[in-house]
Tab-separated table of C-alpha atoms and ligand atoms in Angstrom:
chain	number	residue	atom	x	y	z
A	585	MET	CA	12.145	-1.736	3.694
A	586	GLU	CA	11.002	1.440	5.258
A	587	ALA	CA	10.669	4.414	3.371
A	588	LYS	CA	13.274	7.309	3.638
A	589	ILE	CA	11.802	10.569	5.091
A	590	LEU	CA	11.948	13.593	2.928
A	591	SER	CA	12.509	16.400	5.480
A	592	GLY	CA	11.108	19.668	4.442
A	593	LYS	CA	12.269	20.917	7.710
A	594	ASP	CA	15.918	20.282	6.819
A	595	LEU	CA	15.667	21.141	3.182
A	596	SER	CA	13.944	24.477	3.835
A	597	ALA	CA	16.608	25.447	6.530
A	598	LYS	CA	19.133	24.860	3.474
A	599	VAL	CA	17.213	26.982	1.117
A	600	LYS	CA	16.780	29.737	3.595
A	601	GLU	CA	20.431	29.821	4.407
A	602	GLN	CA	21.189	30.229	0.588
A	603	LEU	CA	18.647	33.083	0.399
A	604	LYS	CA	20.198	34.731	3.612
A	605	GLN	CA	23.519	34.846	1.773
A	606	GLU	CA	21.919	36.154	-1.340
A	607	VAL	CA	19.928	38.770	0.467
A	608	GLY	CA	23.065	39.756	2.374
A	609	SER	CA	24.816	40.711	-1.042
A	610	MET	CA	21.787	42.324	-2.367
A	611	ARG	CA	21.558	44.702	0.706
A	612	GLU	CA	25.195	45.529	0.137
A	613	ASN	CA	24.081	46.729	-3.282
A	614	GLY	CA	21.192	48.693	-1.783
A	615	ILE	CA	18.561	46.294	-2.708
A	616	ILE	CA	16.315	45.384	0.135
A	617	PRO	CA	13.565	42.811	-0.474
A	618	GLY	CA	10.329	43.484	1.282
A	619	LEU	CA	7.088	41.281	1.585
A	620	ALA	CA	3.693	42.758	2.515
A	621	VAL	CA	1.414	40.131	4.300
A	622	ILE	CA	-2.296	40.920	4.623
A	623	ILE	CA	-4.478	39.165	6.901
A	624	VAL	CA	-8.186	39.767	7.293
A	625	GLY	CA	-10.057	38.458	10.346
A	626	ASP	CA	-8.606	36.370	12.933
A	627	ASP	CA	-8.720	32.718	11.751
A	628	PRO	CA	-6.267	30.847	13.984
A	629	ALA	CA	-4.727	28.680	11.353
A	630	SER	CA	-4.031	31.824	9.010
A	631	ARG	CA	-2.589	33.609	12.048
A	632	ILE	CA	0.137	30.741	12.590
A	633	TYR	CA	0.921	30.744	8.798
A	634	VAL	CA	1.324	34.554	8.729
A	635	ASN	CA	3.525	34.314	11.915
A	636	ASN	CA	5.700	31.747	10.214
A	637	LYS	CA	5.942	33.744	7.099
A	638	LYS	CA	7.254	36.790	9.112
A	639	LYS	CA	9.712	34.563	11.069
A	640	ALA	CA	11.132	33.288	7.790
A	641	CYS	CA	11.548	36.928	6.499
A	642	ARG	CA	13.297	37.894	9.707
A	643	GLU	CA	15.634	34.920	9.363
A	644	ILE	CA	16.754	35.911	5.854
A	645	GLY	CA	16.814	39.580	6.115
A	646	ILE	CA	13.637	40.266	4.087
A	647	GLU	CA	11.744	43.232	5.421
A	648	SER	CA	8.163	42.185	6.302
A	649	TYR	CA	5.081	44.580	6.493
A	650	GLU	CA	2.117	43.108	8.089
A	651	TYR	CA	-1.400	44.544	7.654
A	652	ALA	CA	-3.724	42.771	10.070
A	653	LEU	CA	-7.201	43.995	9.174
A	654	SER	CA	-10.346	43.350	10.930
A	655	GLU	CA	-13.053	40.725	9.882
A	656	GLU	CA	-15.389	43.673	8.899
A	657	THR	CA	-12.870	45.327	6.443
A	658	SER	CA	-14.800	45.973	3.227
A	659	GLU	CA	-13.692	44.727	-0.201
A	660	ALA	CA	-13.070	48.333	-1.167
A	661	GLU	CA	-10.812	49.053	1.662
A	662	LEU	CA	-8.823	45.887	0.952
A	663	LEU	CA	-8.547	46.807	-2.584
A	664	GLU	CA	-7.372	50.180	-1.808
A	665	LEU	CA	-4.611	48.864	0.519
A	666	VAL	CA	-3.423	46.377	-2.379
A	667	GLU	CA	-3.290	49.314	-4.758
A	668	LYS	CA	-1.228	51.349	-2.261
A	669	LEU	CA	1.165	48.386	-1.911
A	670	ASN	CA	1.370	48.033	-5.630
A	671	GLN	CA	2.852	51.581	-5.652
A	672	ASP	CA	5.208	51.169	-2.783
A	673	ASN	CA	8.683	50.677	-3.913
A	674	LYS	CA	9.681	49.146	-0.485
A	675	VAL	CA	7.351	46.231	-1.187
A	676	SER	CA	8.773	43.629	-3.440
A	677	GLY	CA	5.955	41.084	-2.959
A	678	ILE	CA	2.362	41.221	-1.760
A	679	LEU	CA	0.645	38.215	-0.079
A	680	VAL	CA	-2.968	38.179	0.850
A	681	GLN	CA	-3.499	35.291	3.327
A	682	LEU	CA	-6.421	33.162	2.148
A	683	PRO	CA	-9.238	32.391	2.832
A	684	LEU	CA	-10.793	35.887	3.008
A	685	PRO	CA	-14.016	36.530	4.814
A	686	ARG	CA	-17.137	35.529	2.823
A	687	HIS	CA	-18.167	39.160	1.898
A	688	ILE	CA	-14.951	39.720	0.070
A	689	ASN	CA	-14.350	38.370	-3.506
A	690	GLU	CA	-10.971	36.638	-3.504
A	691	GLU	CA	-10.709	36.583	-7.242
A	692	LYS	CA	-11.106	40.402	-7.363
A	693	VAL	CA	-8.398	40.750	-4.744
A	694	ILE	CA	-5.938	38.356	-6.572
A	695	LEU	CA	-6.632	40.333	-9.870
A	696	ALA	CA	-5.658	43.653	-8.171
A	697	ILE	CA	-2.111	42.513	-7.180
A	698	CYS	CA	0.242	43.651	-9.814
A	699	PRO	CA	1.694	40.392	-11.373
A	700	GLU	CA	5.236	41.670	-10.610
A	701	LYS	CA	4.558	41.514	-7.019
A	702	ASP	CA	2.444	38.351	-6.906
A	703	VAL	CA	4.673	36.201	-4.975
A	704	ASP	CA	2.011	33.509	-4.529
A	705	ALA	CA	1.705	33.283	-8.270
A	706	PHE	CA	-2.091	33.352	-8.119
A	707	HIS	CA	-2.681	36.130	-10.725
A	708	PRO	CA	-3.942	34.852	-13.985
A	709	VAL	CA	-0.983	36.357	-15.783
A	710	ASN	CA	1.357	34.303	-13.702
A	711	VAL	CA	-0.797	31.212	-13.862
A	712	GLY	CA	-0.696	31.658	-17.600
A	713	LYS	CA	3.003	31.891	-17.477
A	714	ILE	CA	3.428	28.630	-15.508
A	715	MET	CA	0.916	27.006	-18.082
A	716	ILE	CA	3.151	27.948	-21.132
A	717	GLY	CA	6.292	26.927	-19.203
A	718	LYS	CA	7.675	30.398	-18.763
A	719	PRO	CA	7.126	31.360	-15.193
A	720	ASP	CA	8.483	34.283	-13.258
A	721	PHE	CA	7.273	32.935	-9.987
A	722	LEU	CA	6.596	29.373	-9.212
A	723	PRO	CA	3.653	28.395	-7.072
A	724	CYS	CA	4.964	27.984	-3.506
A	725	THR	CA	3.514	24.638	-2.470
A	726	PRO	CA	3.976	22.863	-5.910
A	727	ALA	CA	7.384	24.426	-6.120
A	728	GLY	CA	8.146	23.055	-2.606
A	729	VAL	CA	7.075	19.594	-3.628
A	730	MET	CA	9.273	19.676	-6.663
A	731	GLU	CA	12.322	20.601	-4.689
A	732	LEU	CA	11.483	17.599	-2.285
A	733	ILE	CA	11.116	15.238	-5.290
A	734	GLU	CA	14.597	16.585	-6.668
A	735	GLU	CA	16.170	15.865	-2.991
A	736	SER	CA	14.929	12.232	-3.355
A	737	GLY	CA	17.100	12.030	-6.466
A	738	VAL	CA	14.174	10.422	-8.402
A	739	ASP	CA	13.987	11.847	-12.008
A	740	VAL	CA	10.389	12.860	-12.891
A	741	ALA	CA	10.779	12.369	-16.720
A	742	GLY	CA	8.771	9.601	-18.122
A	743	LYS	CA	7.293	8.606	-14.437
A	744	GLU	CA	3.659	8.062	-13.780
A	745	CYS	CA	2.779	11.040	-11.634
A	746	VAL	CA	-0.727	11.157	-9.912
A	747	VAL	CA	-1.801	14.428	-8.308
A	748	VAL	CA	-4.812	13.898	-5.974
A	749	GLY	CA	-6.625	17.342	-5.871
A	750	ARG	CA	-7.465	20.010	-8.382
A	751	SER	CA	-7.220	23.272	-6.420
A	752	ASN	CA	-5.825	26.384	-8.099
A	753	ILE	CA	-3.402	26.675	-5.057
A	754	VAL	CA	-1.840	23.179	-5.371
A	755	GLY	CA	-3.405	20.399	-7.663
A	756	LYS	CA	-3.531	22.180	-10.934
A	757	PRO	CA	-0.324	24.130	-10.689
A	758	GLN	CA	1.323	20.931	-9.346
A	759	SER	CA	0.409	18.982	-12.442
A	760	MET	CA	1.877	21.701	-14.654
A	761	LEU	CA	5.259	21.613	-12.763
A	762	LEU	CA	5.564	17.818	-13.033
A	763	LEU	CA	4.540	17.900	-16.741
A	764	ALA	CA	7.204	20.595	-17.225
A	765	LYS	CA	9.608	17.996	-15.933
A	766	HIS	CA	8.199	15.498	-18.508
A	767	GLY	CA	6.185	13.445	-16.159
A	768	THR	CA	3.107	11.473	-17.259
A	769	VAL	CA	0.439	13.123	-15.137
A	770	THR	CA	-2.918	12.202	-14.020
A	771	ILE	CA	-5.097	14.515	-11.821
A	772	CYS	CA	-7.733	12.954	-9.585
A	773	HIS	CA	-10.571	14.584	-7.749
A	774	SER	CA	-13.679	13.918	-5.940
A	775	LYS	CA	-15.422	12.460	-9.073
A	776	THR	CA	-12.511	10.162	-9.957
A	777	LYS	CA	-13.465	6.540	-10.284
A	778	ASN	CA	-11.327	3.879	-8.591
A	779	LEU	CA	-9.148	6.442	-6.694
A	780	ASP	CA	-7.075	3.652	-5.223
A	781	GLU	CA	-6.489	1.952	-8.453
A	782	VAL	CA	-5.177	5.228	-9.990
A	783	CYS	CA	-3.079	5.907	-6.928
A	784	ARG	CA	-1.511	2.452	-7.177
A	785	ARG	CA	-0.228	3.344	-10.714
A	786	ALA	CA	1.820	6.273	-9.458
A	787	ASP	CA	5.650	6.302	-9.332
A	788	ILE	CA	5.207	9.908	-7.909
A	789	LEU	CA	2.042	10.643	-5.723
A	790	VAL	CA	1.063	13.990	-4.545
A	791	VAL	CA	-1.861	14.344	-2.335
A	792	ALA	CA	-3.558	17.761	-1.700
A	793	VAL	CA	-7.235	17.359	-0.862
A	794	GLY	CA	-7.548	18.029	2.876
A	795	LYS	CA	-9.022	14.730	3.966
A	796	PRO	CA	-7.286	13.247	6.801
A	797	GLU	CA	-5.346	9.922	6.038
A	798	LEU	CA	-7.381	9.431	2.830
A	799	VAL	CA	-4.626	7.525	0.956
A	800	LYS	CA	-3.492	4.322	2.751
A	801	GLY	CA	-0.382	2.181	2.292
A	802	SER	CA	-2.555	-0.407	0.254
A	803	SER	CA	-3.150	2.467	-2.442
A	804	ILE	CA	0.557	2.993	-2.865
A	805	LYS	CA	2.903	1.330	-5.637
A	806	PRO	CA	5.942	-0.399	-3.725
A	807	GLY	CA	8.818	2.167	-4.197
A	808	ALA	CA	6.687	5.194	-4.950
A	809	VAL	CA	7.699	8.738	-3.970
A	810	VAL	CA	4.861	10.065	-1.773
A	811	LEU	CA	4.425	13.949	-1.134
A	812	ASP	CA	1.777	14.655	1.368
A	813	VAL	CA	0.295	18.265	1.226
A	814	GLY	CA	-2.339	17.718	3.581
A	815	MET	CA	-2.622	19.449	7.108
A	816	ASN	CA	-5.648	18.251	8.967
A	817	ARG	CA	-6.121	18.761	12.731
A	818	LEU	CA	-8.100	15.906	14.299
A	819	GLU	CA	-10.460	16.355	17.124
A	820	ASN	CA	-7.703	15.191	19.478
A	821	LYS	CA	-5.595	18.027	18.260
A	822	LYS	CA	-3.186	15.850	16.401
A	823	VAL	CA	-2.007	17.037	13.047
A	824	VAL	CA	-2.112	14.388	10.226
A	825	GLY	CA	-1.687	14.550	6.417
A	826	ASP	CA	-3.901	13.468	3.648
A	827	VAL	CA	-1.704	10.051	3.588
A	828	GLU	CA	-1.931	7.492	6.352
A	829	PHE	CA	1.907	7.724	7.274
A	830	SER	CA	2.010	4.576	9.332
A	831	SER	CA	1.064	2.295	6.485
A	832	ALA	CA	2.317	4.294	3.603
A	833	LYS	CA	5.847	4.364	4.943
A	834	GLU	CA	6.175	0.468	4.890
A	835	VAL	CA	5.410	0.677	0.955
A	836	ALA	CA	6.947	4.053	-0.368
A	837	SER	CA	10.535	4.435	-1.111
A	838	TYR	CA	10.397	8.208	0.077
A	839	ILE	CA	7.752	9.916	1.950
A	840	THR	CA	7.251	13.448	3.491
A	841	PRO	CA	6.020	13.643	7.145
A	842	VAL	CA	3.152	15.876	8.412
A	843	PRO	CA	4.184	18.209	9.976
A	844	GLY	CA	7.910	18.899	8.591
A	845	GLY	CA	7.367	17.950	5.291
A	846	VAL	CA	5.775	20.082	2.483
A	847	GLY	CA	4.677	22.920	4.825
A	848	PRO	CA	8.146	24.481	5.684
A	849	MET	CA	8.964	24.111	1.921
A	850	THR	CA	5.939	26.285	0.971
A	851	ILE	CA	7.298	29.119	3.111
A	852	ALA	CA	10.832	28.718	1.750
A	853	MET	CA	9.538	29.085	-1.820
A	854	LEU	CA	7.654	32.169	-0.770
A	855	MET	CA	10.939	33.655	0.532
A	856	LYS	CA	12.598	32.697	-2.902
A	857	ASN	CA	9.693	34.340	-4.875
A	858	THR	CA	10.103	37.554	-2.806
A	859	VAL	CA	13.757	37.710	-3.405
A	860	LYS	CA	13.312	37.119	-7.083
A	861	ALA	CA	10.569	39.782	-7.153
A	862	ALA	CA	12.913	42.314	-5.587
A	863	LYS	CA	15.702	41.319	-8.218
A	864	LEU	CA	13.305	41.588	-11.195
A	865	GLN	CA	12.057	45.068	-9.872
A	866	ASN	CA	15.670	46.169	-9.812
A	867	GLY	CA	16.412	45.115	-13.383
A	868	LYS	CA	18.474	42.015	-12.208
B	1164	LIG	N1	-3.764	29.880	2.342
B	1164	LIG	C1	-3.480	28.627	2.147
B	1164	LIG	N2	-2.351	28.413	1.514
B	1164	LIG	C2	-2.054	29.669	1.071
B	1164	LIG	C3	-0.996	30.166	0.151
B	1164	LIG	O1	-0.163	29.353	-0.281
B	1164	LIG	N3	-0.937	31.541	0.041
B	1164	LIG	C4	-2.020	32.374	0.512
B	1164	LIG	N4	-1.898	33.697	0.174
B	1164	LIG	N5	-2.904	32.059	1.195
B	1164	LIG	C5	-2.928	30.627	1.548
């Protein structure tokens, strides 16, 4: 039987609708969530992501403040802007779109964002809180994946969960969120031996490596839930995930499409974090 589609497009619309209601009542109480989005340079993919984030803010009633800086912006100038936004009461959350130009040290910039406004949950304080199971903010993409798993109705507890990819943005925090839900978690990466064999053990398979169609249906356990975090643009302009959708959907029980799967959930979770930041900063 063909897999059911886990639509991030539909689920993110529901999440955003709930947030819209919530922001409506916050505004009635004089609390206006605000998200500062900083983009440095003109990477076309980053531009699209930033535009999508601003659009989501508009839909929900979150104020967005864009800072589009030139490629030549110095690290010191960027750090100065972050510091200014840290002090600005209208700004609940600060997002610096990654990657940054090579002459800017990403780690330094992430460290400069005050943890209370770090809606990406990239600051070591927030990463540590996730690690000990006491997060203020959930990392956006992994949190979106968890909501999609929940939507499938499959309980993570006791399941074999395989995460392919160990990035700080997705793979590592994803593993922590699955562990927090009592999954038995294996993390795979470029040095993993017999990747296909390990993937075939997974009841829940999350793939986040940025390699087009790396995981085929033959590496998926029948009935597995498959979450595809990849977004790869092929030379023919087609966008595909890290999973070969056509073969995987014949084997999985649930699968996310690309596009329209994890991507829209990432943005919805960013909105959720921004609303939470505004509440925390207002003692709620
Ligand atoms: N670049 C790719 N993904 C992300 C993300 O989740 N947050 C930020 N700030 N930059 C990104």
